[in-house]
Coordinates of C-alpha atoms in Angstrom, one line a residue:
M212 CA -17.5 -9.8 -18.8
S213 CA -15.1 -7.8 -16.6
E214 CA -13.2 -4.9 -17.9
V215 CA -9.9 -6.8 -17.4
Q216 CA -11.2 -9.8 -19.4
E217 CA -12.8 -8.0 -22.2
G218 CA -11.1 -8.5 -25.5
I219 CA -8.3 -10.5 -24.1
G220 CA -7.5 -13.9 -25.4
I221 CA -5.2 -16.4 -23.8
N222 CA -2.6 -15.9 -26.5
D223 CA -2.9 -12.2 -26.8
D224 CA 0.5 -10.5 -27.2
S225 CA -0.4 -8.1 -24.4
Y226 CA -0.6 -10.9 -21.9
H227 CA 2.4 -12.2 -19.9
R228 CA 2.4 -14.3 -16.8
V229 CA 4.6 -11.8 -15.0
I230 CA 5.2 -8.1 -15.7
I231 CA 8.1 -6.2 -14.0
L232 CA 7.7 -2.5 -13.5
G233 CA 11.1 -0.7 -13.8
A234 CA 14.4 -1.7 -15.4
G235 CA 16.5 -0.6 -12.5
V236 CA 18.8 -2.9 -10.6
A237 CA 15.8 -4.5 -8.8
G238 CA 13.9 -5.1 -12.0
L239 CA 16.9 -6.5 -13.8
S240 CA 17.7 -8.8 -10.8
A241 CA 14.1 -10.1 -10.8
A242 CA 14.3 -10.8 -14.5
N243 CA 17.6 -12.6 -14.2
Y244 CA 16.2 -14.8 -11.5
L245 CA 13.2 -15.8 -13.5
L246 CA 15.4 -16.6 -16.5
K247 CA 17.8 -18.7 -14.5
N248 CA 14.8 -20.7 -13.3
N249 CA 13.8 -21.3 -16.9
F250 CA 10.8 -18.9 -16.9
S251 CA 10.6 -16.5 -19.8
D252 CA 6.9 -15.4 -19.9
F253 CA 7.6 -11.9 -18.6
I254 CA 8.3 -8.4 -19.8
I255 CA 9.8 -5.3 -18.1
L256 CA 8.0 -2.0 -18.6
E257 CA 10.5 0.9 -18.2
A258 CA 9.5 4.5 -18.2
R259 CA 12.8 5.9 -19.4
N260 CA 14.5 5.2 -22.7
R261 CA 17.4 3.6 -20.8
I262 CA 17.9 0.9 -18.2
G263 CA 19.6 1.3 -14.8
G264 CA 17.2 3.6 -12.8
R265 CA 19.4 5.5 -10.3
V266 CA 22.5 3.9 -11.7
V267 CA 23.4 6.3 -14.6
A268 CA 26.4 8.1 -16.0
I269 CA 27.2 10.6 -18.7
D270 CA 30.3 11.2 -20.8
I271 CA 30.9 14.8 -21.8
E272 CA 34.0 15.5 -23.9
G273 CA 35.9 12.6 -22.3
C274 CA 34.7 13.4 -18.8
H275 CA 32.9 10.5 -17.1
L276 CA 30.3 11.5 -14.5
E277 CA 28.4 9.1 -12.3
L278 CA 25.1 10.9 -11.6
G279 CA 23.7 8.2 -9.4
A280 CA 25.2 5.4 -7.3
S281 CA 29.0 5.8 -6.8
W282 CA 30.3 3.0 -4.6
I283 CA 29.7 -0.7 -3.8
H284 CA 29.1 -0.6 -0.1
G285 CA 30.9 -3.5 1.4
V286 CA 32.5 -6.7 0.0
L287 CA 31.6 -9.7 2.1
G288 CA 28.2 -11.0 1.3
N289 CA 27.6 -8.2 -1.3
P290 CA 26.1 -9.7 -4.5
I291 CA 27.0 -6.6 -6.5
Y292 CA 30.7 -6.9 -5.5
E293 CA 30.6 -10.5 -6.4
L294 CA 29.0 -9.8 -9.8
A295 CA 31.6 -7.0 -10.5
S296 CA 34.4 -9.3 -9.5
A297 CA 33.2 -12.2 -11.6
N298 CA 33.1 -9.9 -14.6
G299 CA 36.5 -8.3 -14.1
L300 CA 35.2 -4.9 -13.1
V301 CA 37.1 -4.7 -9.8
S302 CA 40.6 -3.4 -9.9
I303 CA 43.1 -5.8 -8.3
V304 CA 45.5 -2.9 -7.5
Q305 CA 43.8 -0.7 -4.9
N306 CA 44.5 3.0 -4.8
L307 CA 46.1 3.6 -1.4
Q308 CA 46.6 7.3 -1.7
P309 CA 45.9 9.1 1.6
H310 CA 42.8 11.1 1.8
T311 CA 44.2 14.5 2.7
V312 CA 41.7 17.1 3.8
L313 CA 41.7 20.8 4.5
A314 CA 39.1 22.1 7.0
A315 CA 38.4 25.7 6.2
C316 CA 36.2 28.3 8.0
Q317 CA 34.2 31.1 6.4
D318 CA 36.8 33.7 7.3
G319 CA 39.4 31.7 5.3
S320 CA 41.2 30.4 8.4
K321 CA 42.2 26.8 8.6
L322 CA 41.4 24.4 11.4
P323 CA 44.3 22.3 12.9
F324 CA 44.1 18.6 11.9
S325 CA 44.2 17.5 15.5
V326 CA 40.8 19.2 16.2
L327 CA 39.3 17.7 13.1
Q328 CA 40.5 14.2 14.1
E329 CA 39.3 14.6 17.7
M330 CA 35.8 15.5 16.6
Y331 CA 35.7 12.7 13.9
E332 CA 36.4 10.2 16.7
V333 CA 33.8 11.8 19.0
Y334 CA 31.2 11.9 16.3
S335 CA 31.8 8.2 15.4
I336 CA 31.3 7.2 19.0
F337 CA 28.1 9.2 19.4
L338 CA 26.7 7.8 16.2
K339 CA 27.4 4.2 17.3
R340 CA 25.6 4.9 20.5
C341 CA 22.5 5.9 18.4
E342 CA 22.8 2.5 16.5
E343 CA 23.0 0.6 19.8
Y344 CA 19.4 1.4 20.7
F345 CA 18.2 -0.9 17.9
L346 CA 20.9 -3.5 18.4
C347 CA 20.7 -3.7 22.2
Q348 CA 16.9 -3.1 22.5
Y349 CA 17.0 -0.5 25.2
L350 CA 15.1 2.8 25.4
P351 CA 16.6 6.2 24.6
P352 CA 16.3 9.2 26.9
E353 CA 12.8 10.5 27.4
G354 CA 11.7 12.9 24.7
I355 CA 14.6 12.0 22.4
K356 CA 13.2 10.4 19.3
S357 CA 15.5 11.3 16.4
V358 CA 19.2 10.8 15.6
G359 CA 19.7 14.5 15.3
E360 CA 18.3 15.2 18.8
H361 CA 20.5 12.5 20.3
L362 CA 23.7 13.7 18.6
L363 CA 23.1 17.3 19.7
L364 CA 22.4 16.1 23.3
E365 CA 25.7 14.2 23.3
L366 CA 27.6 17.1 21.8
Q367 CA 26.3 19.5 24.4
L368 CA 27.4 17.2 27.2
Y369 CA 30.8 16.9 25.6
L370 CA 31.3 20.6 25.0
D371 CA 30.3 21.4 28.6
G372 CA 33.4 19.6 29.7
L373 CA 35.7 21.7 27.5
P374 CA 37.1 25.2 28.0
T375 CA 34.9 27.9 26.5
E376 CA 37.4 29.0 23.9
Q377 CA 37.5 25.4 22.5
R378 CA 33.8 24.9 22.0
Q379 CA 33.0 26.9 18.9
T380 CA 35.5 25.3 16.4
R381 CA 34.5 21.8 17.7
S382 CA 30.9 22.6 17.3
L383 CA 31.5 23.7 13.6
V384 CA 33.2 20.4 12.9
F385 CA 30.4 18.4 14.5
D386 CA 27.8 20.4 12.4
H387 CA 29.8 19.6 9.3
L388 CA 29.7 15.9 10.1
M389 CA 25.9 16.0 10.7
R390 CA 25.5 17.7 7.3
R391 CA 27.6 15.0 5.7
E392 CA 25.5 12.3 7.4
T393 CA 22.4 13.6 5.8
C394 CA 23.9 12.7 2.4
I395 CA 24.9 9.2 3.7
T396 CA 21.5 8.4 5.2
G397 CA 19.4 10.2 2.6
A398 CA 17.6 12.1 5.4
G399 CA 17.7 15.8 4.7
D400 CA 17.6 16.5 8.4
L401 CA 18.9 14.1 11.0
K402 CA 16.0 15.2 13.3
A403 CA 13.7 13.4 10.9
L404 CA 15.7 10.1 11.2
D405 CA 14.3 7.7 13.8
L406 CA 16.7 7.1 16.6
V407 CA 15.7 3.6 17.6
E408 CA 15.7 2.3 14.0
V409 CA 18.9 3.8 12.6
G410 CA 20.8 0.7 13.7
S411 CA 18.6 -1.5 11.6
Y412 CA 20.8 -0.8 8.6
T413 CA 23.5 -3.4 8.2
E414 CA 26.9 -2.3 7.0
L415 CA 28.8 -5.0 5.2
P416 CA 32.5 -5.4 5.8
G417 CA 35.0 -4.2 3.3
G418 CA 34.5 -0.5 2.9
N419 CA 33.3 1.4 -0.1
I420 CA 34.6 0.1 -3.5
S421 CA 34.6 2.2 -6.6
L422 CA 34.8 0.5 -10.1
P423 CA 37.5 1.8 -12.4
S424 CA 35.1 1.9 -15.3
G425 CA 32.4 3.5 -13.3
Y426 CA 29.4 2.1 -11.4
T427 CA 27.3 1.9 -14.5
S428 CA 29.6 -0.8 -15.8
I429 CA 27.7 -3.2 -13.5
L430 CA 24.6 -2.8 -15.7
K431 CA 26.2 -4.7 -18.6
P432 CA 26.5 -8.1 -16.8
L433 CA 23.1 -7.5 -15.2
A434 CA 21.4 -7.0 -18.6
K435 CA 23.4 -9.3 -20.9
D436 CA 21.2 -12.4 -20.4
I437 CA 17.9 -10.6 -20.7
P438 CA 16.7 -10.6 -24.3
P439 CA 16.3 -6.9 -25.5
E440 CA 12.7 -7.5 -26.6
K441 CA 11.8 -8.3 -22.9
I442 CA 12.6 -4.7 -21.9
L443 CA 10.0 -2.2 -23.3
K444 CA 11.5 1.3 -22.8
G445 CA 9.5 4.5 -23.0
H446 CA 6.5 2.8 -21.3
P447 CA 5.7 4.8 -18.1
V448 CA 2.9 3.1 -16.2
S449 CA -0.1 5.2 -15.4
L450 CA -2.4 2.6 -13.8
V451 CA -2.2 -0.8 -12.3
R452 CA -5.6 -2.4 -11.9
W453 CA -4.5 -5.2 -9.6
K454 CA -8.0 -6.3 -8.6
S455 CA -11.4 -5.7 -10.2
T456 CA -14.4 -4.8 -8.1
T457 CA -15.8 -8.3 -8.4
D458 CA -12.5 -10.2 -8.0
S459 CA -13.1 -10.8 -4.3
D460 CA -16.5 -12.4 -4.9
R461 CA -15.3 -14.6 -7.7
A462 CA -12.2 -15.6 -5.7
A463 CA -14.3 -16.5 -2.7
N464 CA -16.3 -19.0 -4.9
L465 CA -13.2 -20.7 -6.3
D466 CA -12.7 -24.3 -5.2
V467 CA -9.3 -24.8 -3.5
S468 CA -8.5 -27.5 -6.1
N469 CA -9.0 -24.9 -8.8
S470 CA -7.3 -22.0 -7.1
K471 CA -3.8 -23.0 -8.3
S472 CA -4.9 -22.8 -11.9
S473 CA -7.2 -19.9 -11.6
S474 CA -4.7 -17.2 -12.3
S475 CA -4.1 -18.5 -15.8
Q476 CA -7.4 -20.2 -16.7
N477 CA -9.7 -17.6 -15.2
T478 CA -9.1 -14.4 -17.2
N479 CA -11.4 -12.5 -14.9
L480 CA -8.6 -12.4 -12.3
R481 CA -6.0 -10.9 -14.7
I482 CA -4.2 -7.7 -13.8
K483 CA -4.5 -4.8 -16.2
I484 CA -1.6 -2.3 -16.7
S485 CA -2.1 0.9 -18.6
C486 CA 0.8 3.0 -19.9
E487 CA 1.0 6.7 -20.6
N488 CA 1.6 5.9 -24.3
G489 CA -1.8 4.3 -24.6
K490 CA -0.7 0.7 -24.5
E491 CA -2.2 -1.9 -22.2
F492 CA -0.9 -5.1 -20.8
H493 CA -2.3 -8.0 -18.8
C494 CA -0.6 -10.4 -16.4
D495 CA -1.1 -12.7 -13.4
S496 CA 1.5 -11.1 -11.2
V497 CA 3.3 -7.8 -11.0
I498 CA 6.7 -7.1 -9.6
C499 CA 6.7 -3.4 -9.0
T500 CA 10.2 -1.9 -8.6
L501 CA 9.2 1.7 -8.8
P502 CA 11.2 3.9 -6.4
L503 CA 9.8 4.8 -3.0
G504 CA 9.5 8.4 -4.0
V505 CA 7.2 7.5 -6.9
L506 CA 5.1 5.3 -4.7
K507 CA 4.8 8.0 -2.0
S508 CA 3.7 10.6 -4.5
S509 CA 1.6 8.5 -6.8
A510 CA 0.4 5.3 -5.1
D511 CA -3.1 6.7 -4.7
K512 CA -3.4 7.3 -8.4
L513 CA -1.2 4.4 -9.6
F514 CA -3.0 1.5 -8.0
Q515 CA -6.7 0.6 -8.4
P516 CA -8.1 -0.2 -6.0
P517 CA -5.8 1.6 -3.6
L518 CA -3.2 -0.5 -1.8
P519 CA -4.3 -2.0 1.5
D520 CA -3.8 0.2 4.6
T521 CA -0.8 -1.8 5.8
W522 CA 1.1 -0.8 2.7
I523 CA -0.1 2.8 2.7
N524 CA 0.9 3.2 6.3
A525 CA 4.3 1.8 5.6
L526 CA 4.8 4.2 2.7
D527 CA 3.9 7.1 5.0
K528 CA 6.4 6.1 7.7
L529 CA 9.4 5.7 5.4
C530 CA 11.4 8.7 4.1
F531 CA 12.7 9.1 0.7
G532 CA 15.3 11.9 0.8
T533 CA 16.9 14.0 -1.9
V534 CA 20.7 13.9 -2.3
D535 CA 22.2 15.7 -5.3
K536 CA 25.7 16.0 -6.7
I537 CA 27.4 19.1 -8.0
F538 CA 30.2 18.5 -10.5
L539 CA 32.6 21.4 -11.2
E540 CA 35.1 21.0 -14.1
Y541 CA 38.0 23.4 -14.5
D542 CA 40.5 24.2 -17.3
R543 CA 43.4 23.9 -15.0
P544 CA 44.2 22.6 -11.5
F545 CA 44.2 25.1 -8.6
L546 CA 44.3 22.9 -5.5
S547 CA 47.5 21.4 -4.1
P548 CA 48.2 18.1 -5.8
G549 CA 48.1 16.1 -2.6
L550 CA 44.8 17.7 -1.3
R551 CA 41.7 15.4 -1.8
E552 CA 38.9 17.3 0.0
V553 CA 38.0 20.8 1.1
I554 CA 35.8 20.7 4.2
L555 CA 33.5 23.7 4.7
L556 CA 32.9 24.7 8.3
W557 CA 29.9 27.0 8.1
E558 CA 28.8 29.3 10.9
P559 CA 25.4 28.5 12.3
C560 CA 22.3 30.0 10.6
S561 CA 18.6 29.9 11.3
D562 CA 16.3 27.6 9.5
E563 CA 13.9 30.5 9.3
E564 CA 16.3 32.3 7.0
D565 CA 15.2 32.6 3.4
M566 CA 16.2 29.5 1.4
T567 CA 17.8 31.7 -1.3
Q568 CA 20.3 32.9 1.3
R569 CA 21.1 29.5 2.9
W570 CA 20.7 26.7 0.4
Y571 CA 24.4 26.5 -0.3
R572 CA 25.3 26.1 3.4
K573 CA 24.1 22.5 3.1
I574 CA 27.2 21.8 0.9
S575 CA 29.5 20.1 3.4
S576 CA 32.7 19.8 1.3
F577 CA 34.2 19.6 -2.2
T578 CA 36.1 16.4 -3.1
K579 CA 38.7 16.2 -5.8
L580 CA 37.8 13.5 -8.3
S581 CA 40.7 14.5 -10.6
E582 CA 43.0 17.6 -10.7
T583 CA 40.4 19.5 -12.7
L584 CA 37.1 18.0 -11.4
L585 CA 35.5 18.6 -8.0
L586 CA 32.4 17.0 -6.5
G587 CA 30.1 18.6 -4.0
W588 CA 27.1 16.9 -2.2
I589 CA 23.9 18.6 -1.0
S590 CA 20.7 17.1 0.5
G591 CA 17.2 17.9 1.8
D592 CA 15.1 20.9 1.0
E593 CA 18.3 22.8 0.1
A594 CA 19.0 20.2 -2.7
K595 CA 15.4 20.6 -3.9
Y596 CA 15.9 24.3 -4.1
M597 CA 19.2 24.0 -5.9
E598 CA 17.4 21.9 -8.6
T599 CA 15.4 25.0 -9.5
L600 CA 18.6 27.0 -10.3
S601 CA 20.5 27.1 -13.5
F602 CA 23.9 25.4 -13.7
E603 CA 25.5 28.8 -14.2
A604 CA 24.0 30.1 -10.9
V605 CA 25.2 27.1 -9.0
A606 CA 28.7 27.4 -10.5
E607 CA 28.8 31.1 -9.6
K608 CA 27.9 30.4 -6.0
C609 CA 30.4 27.5 -5.7
T610 CA 33.1 29.7 -7.0
E611 CA 32.2 32.3 -4.4
I612 CA 32.3 29.7 -1.7
L613 CA 35.7 28.3 -2.7
R614 CA 37.2 31.8 -2.9
Q615 CA 35.8 32.6 0.6
F616 CA 36.9 29.5 2.4
L617 CA 40.3 29.1 0.7
G618 CA 41.0 32.9 1.2
D619 CA 42.0 33.0 -2.5
P620 CA 40.3 35.5 -4.8
C621 CA 42.1 33.9 -7.7
V622 CA 40.2 30.6 -7.6
P623 CA 39.1 30.1 -11.2
K624 CA 35.6 29.9 -12.4
A625 CA 34.4 26.4 -13.4
K626 CA 34.3 25.9 -17.1
R627 CA 31.4 23.5 -16.6
C628 CA 28.9 22.7 -13.8
I629 CA 26.5 19.8 -13.8
C630 CA 24.0 19.2 -11.1
T631 CA 21.8 16.1 -10.6
S632 CA 18.1 16.7 -10.1
W633 CA 16.7 13.5 -8.5
W634 CA 13.8 15.2 -6.8
S635 CA 12.6 16.8 -10.0
Q636 CA 12.7 13.6 -11.9
P637 CA 9.1 12.1 -12.1
Y638 CA 10.4 8.6 -12.2
T639 CA 12.5 8.8 -9.0
R640 CA 11.2 11.8 -6.9
G641 CA 14.2 11.6 -4.6
S642 CA 17.3 9.5 -4.0
Y643 CA 17.1 6.7 -1.4
T644 CA 15.3 5.4 1.6
S645 CA 15.6 6.0 5.4
I646 CA 13.3 5.3 8.3
G647 CA 11.6 8.4 9.6
V648 CA 10.7 9.2 13.2
G649 CA 7.9 6.8 14.1
G650 CA 8.8 4.4 11.4
R651 CA 10.0 0.9 12.0
Q652 CA 12.0 -1.8 10.2
S653 CA 8.8 -3.8 10.2
D654 CA 7.3 -1.2 7.9
I655 CA 9.9 -2.2 5.2
V656 CA 9.0 -5.9 5.8
S657 CA 5.3 -5.0 5.4
L658 CA 6.0 -3.1 2.2
A659 CA 7.8 -6.1 0.7
S660 CA 5.0 -8.5 1.6
P661 CA 2.9 -9.9 -1.3
V662 CA -0.5 -8.3 -2.1
W663 CA -3.2 -10.7 -3.0
A664 CA -6.4 -10.0 -4.9
A665 CA -7.7 -13.4 -3.9
Q666 CA -6.7 -16.0 -1.2
P667 CA -3.0 -16.8 -0.7
D668 CA -3.5 -20.1 -2.5
C669 CA -3.5 -18.1 -5.7
L670 CA -0.6 -16.1 -7.1
P671 CA 0.0 -12.8 -5.4
S672 CA -1.2 -9.9 -7.6
L673 CA 1.5 -7.5 -6.6
L674 CA 5.0 -7.8 -5.1
L675 CA 7.0 -4.6 -4.3
A676 CA 10.8 -4.6 -4.7
G677 CA 13.6 -2.2 -4.6
E678 CA 16.1 -0.8 -2.1
H679 CA 13.1 0.4 0.0
C680 CA 12.0 -3.2 0.4
H681 CA 15.1 -4.6 2.0
P682 CA 14.9 -4.4 5.8
S683 CA 18.7 -4.4 6.3
F684 CA 20.2 -2.9 3.1
Y685 CA 17.7 -0.2 2.3
S686 CA 19.3 2.8 0.4
T687 CA 21.8 0.6 -1.4
V688 CA 22.1 -1.0 -4.8
H689 CA 22.8 -4.4 -3.3
G690 CA 19.6 -4.0 -1.3
A691 CA 17.7 -3.4 -4.5
Y692 CA 19.3 -6.4 -6.2
L693 CA 18.5 -8.7 -3.3
S694 CA 14.9 -7.4 -3.1
G695 CA 14.3 -8.0 -6.8
R696 CA 15.7 -11.4 -6.5
D697 CA 13.6 -12.2 -3.5
A698 CA 10.4 -11.1 -5.2
A699 CA 11.1 -13.4 -8.2
Q700 CA 12.1 -16.2 -5.9
F701 CA 8.8 -15.9 -4.0
L702 CA 6.9 -16.4 -7.2
C703 CA 9.0 -19.3 -8.3
K704 CA 8.5 -21.1 -5.0
H705 CA 4.7 -20.5 -5.0
P706 CA 2.8 -23.7 -5.7
A707 CA 0.4 -22.0 -8.0
F708 CA 3.3 -20.6 -10.0
R709 CA 5.1 -24.0 -10.3
S710 CA 2.0 -25.9 -11.3
L711 CA 1.4 -23.6 -14.2
S712 CA 5.0 -23.3 -15.4
Q713 CA 6.7 -25.2 -18.1
P714 CA 8.0 -28.6 -17.0
S715 CA 10.9 -28.2 -14.6
S716 CA 10.5 -24.5 -14.9
C717 CA 11.1 -23.6 -11.3
V718 CA 14.4 -24.7 -9.8
V719 CA 14.5 -23.5 -6.2
T720 CA 17.9 -21.9 -5.4
P721 CA 19.2 -21.2 -1.9
S722 CA 17.1 -19.1 0.5
V723 CA 16.8 -15.4 0.6
E724 CA 19.2 -15.3 3.6
T725 CA 22.0 -16.5 1.4
K726 CA 24.0 -13.4 0.5
Q727 CA 26.0 -15.0 -2.4
L728 CA 25.3 -14.3 -6.0
H729 CA 23.3 -17.0 -7.8
E730 CA 25.4 -18.0 -10.8
G731 CA 23.5 -18.9 -13.9
G732 CA 24.5 -21.8 -16.2
A733 CA 27.1 -21.3 -18.8
S734 CA 26.1 -19.0 -21.6
A735 CA 25.1 -20.6 -24.9
A736 CA 28.1 -19.5 -26.9
Q737 CA 29.5 -15.9 -27.2
E738 CA 26.9 -13.1 -27.4
E739 CA 26.7 -11.3 -30.7
E740 CA 28.8 -8.1 -30.9
E741 CA 25.9 -5.9 -31.7
E742 CA 24.1 -7.1 -28.5
H743 CA 27.1 -6.0 -26.4
Q744 CA 27.0 -2.7 -28.2
A745 CA 23.3 -2.3 -27.5
V746 CA 23.9 -2.8 -23.8
D747 CA 26.8 -0.3 -23.8
E748 CA 24.7 2.3 -25.4
D749 CA 22.0 1.7 -22.8
I750 CA 24.2 2.4 -19.8
T751 CA 26.3 5.3 -20.8
L752 CA 25.2 8.6 -22.4
T753 CA 27.6 10.5 -24.6
V754 CA 27.3 14.2 -25.2
E755 CA 28.9 15.8 -28.3
G756 CA 28.3 19.4 -27.4
T757 CA 27.3 21.4 -24.3
A758 CA 24.9 23.9 -25.7
D759 CA 21.9 24.4 -23.4
L760 CA 23.4 21.7 -21.1
S761 CA 21.0 22.5 -18.3
S762 CA 17.9 21.5 -20.3
W763 CA 19.8 18.6 -21.9
I764 CA 20.8 17.0 -18.7
Q765 CA 17.3 17.2 -17.3
G766 CA 16.0 15.5 -20.5
I767 CA 18.6 12.8 -20.2
S768 CA 17.9 12.2 -16.5
L769 CA 14.2 11.8 -17.4
N770 CA 14.6 9.7 -20.5

């Protein structure tokens, strides 16, 4: 008797046809698709004590802070926007206030807006040229492999055509835009971002949309149809035994006519999942929505046997960068009411300089979220280093920076500073995906391909899903949503799955290319008020006090 089979009966509570790993957007999307197709024999194993993954917010003394995803990227064809719109989460009245910026140098001088506008336009043109290599399928200059190298080459050619006295300030603006781009793409250094593949990301029309009630409000409609008992929180997975050592031999001897029923009738082929809390579960198929950072750091220990080489190679070629937020809250306003952003034009410094003396130079700007709340962004190794510092140390450095660049020694100290720590979190190990130098869009396609323990006539043992598994929308929440839905749809369409489901259990909906949200049937009456409250408690975390906030926020991010 195999280790997977031993002690497991067909009606054992630990057995489910499908187990979803992770209750982030991809996992919730997969669960919703299964339910809408009348399939309910699944559970979700979530490591944290909350749902949402990288969609999370905190409320501190009335101040709402989105620690993860902030915007819906695009409107047309975006299922997250459609979901938000259908549930009344999108404001009909758009905020048309101008985004007024101030570009400041280290000596406190201010850059004319005309220079800033000029370099914004130049940068946009150069970046579009980078994207054209993928779209038009032509080769870049010899020896130029990264976006960073190409942008610097274009910049040098542009500066060579300008008078010497105009070059320095324009170079500072361009460097600022490259720092900002690292936070957009998730690549800590644009020299690590593949030039030919950067155009593989598809930007949906409609711009960036923020939700008045915060991005986390999208979790309520995502979770409302999933029975709470289906989501097992506090269940971090330590091992996925997706194929026993003798599975290949057994599968080879299975008759084709029996292969469609083998996943349920032959318990030898069951998958065994072990959790850190000592609990074990068994299933026929796993939809794994663990973040790319977790897979890159733990795949060799998480999966037994190891994933096939195709999947391992794909993991190696994709990047999972770190992007963190710095929130600064003040007792009183100190910036001009109409000003929305302070751009920091740092003088160049060497990468060889000690990290303690240069980490803060990766902060490209401070944006005003309200009159008393600023937001800074930081990425890469500098963000990882910042995560090792106390909130007080970060706040002190940010105060020093603002006083220096604004030329105002009276800039007040922040009454509160909160920094995210996505790299330090064991259940994320970073922020979002980009394609590194040498990687290809096809690596994402490979990563999202089913993994079989037996022949393809049987159900796949493992399906990976998440933003890192969508070839066009990687790094986005809608990419995660579509990827989770696609994984569940693959199972529902598989003949072995349909033949073993309840009668009429798999209703095939439009193809994965369809970018519209699949609407479920009408809800069976109004949900109970306590269920709504349970969902609300799941997606927003409230803090009564701020004592030892640094350790508290790390605990919240983890749990």
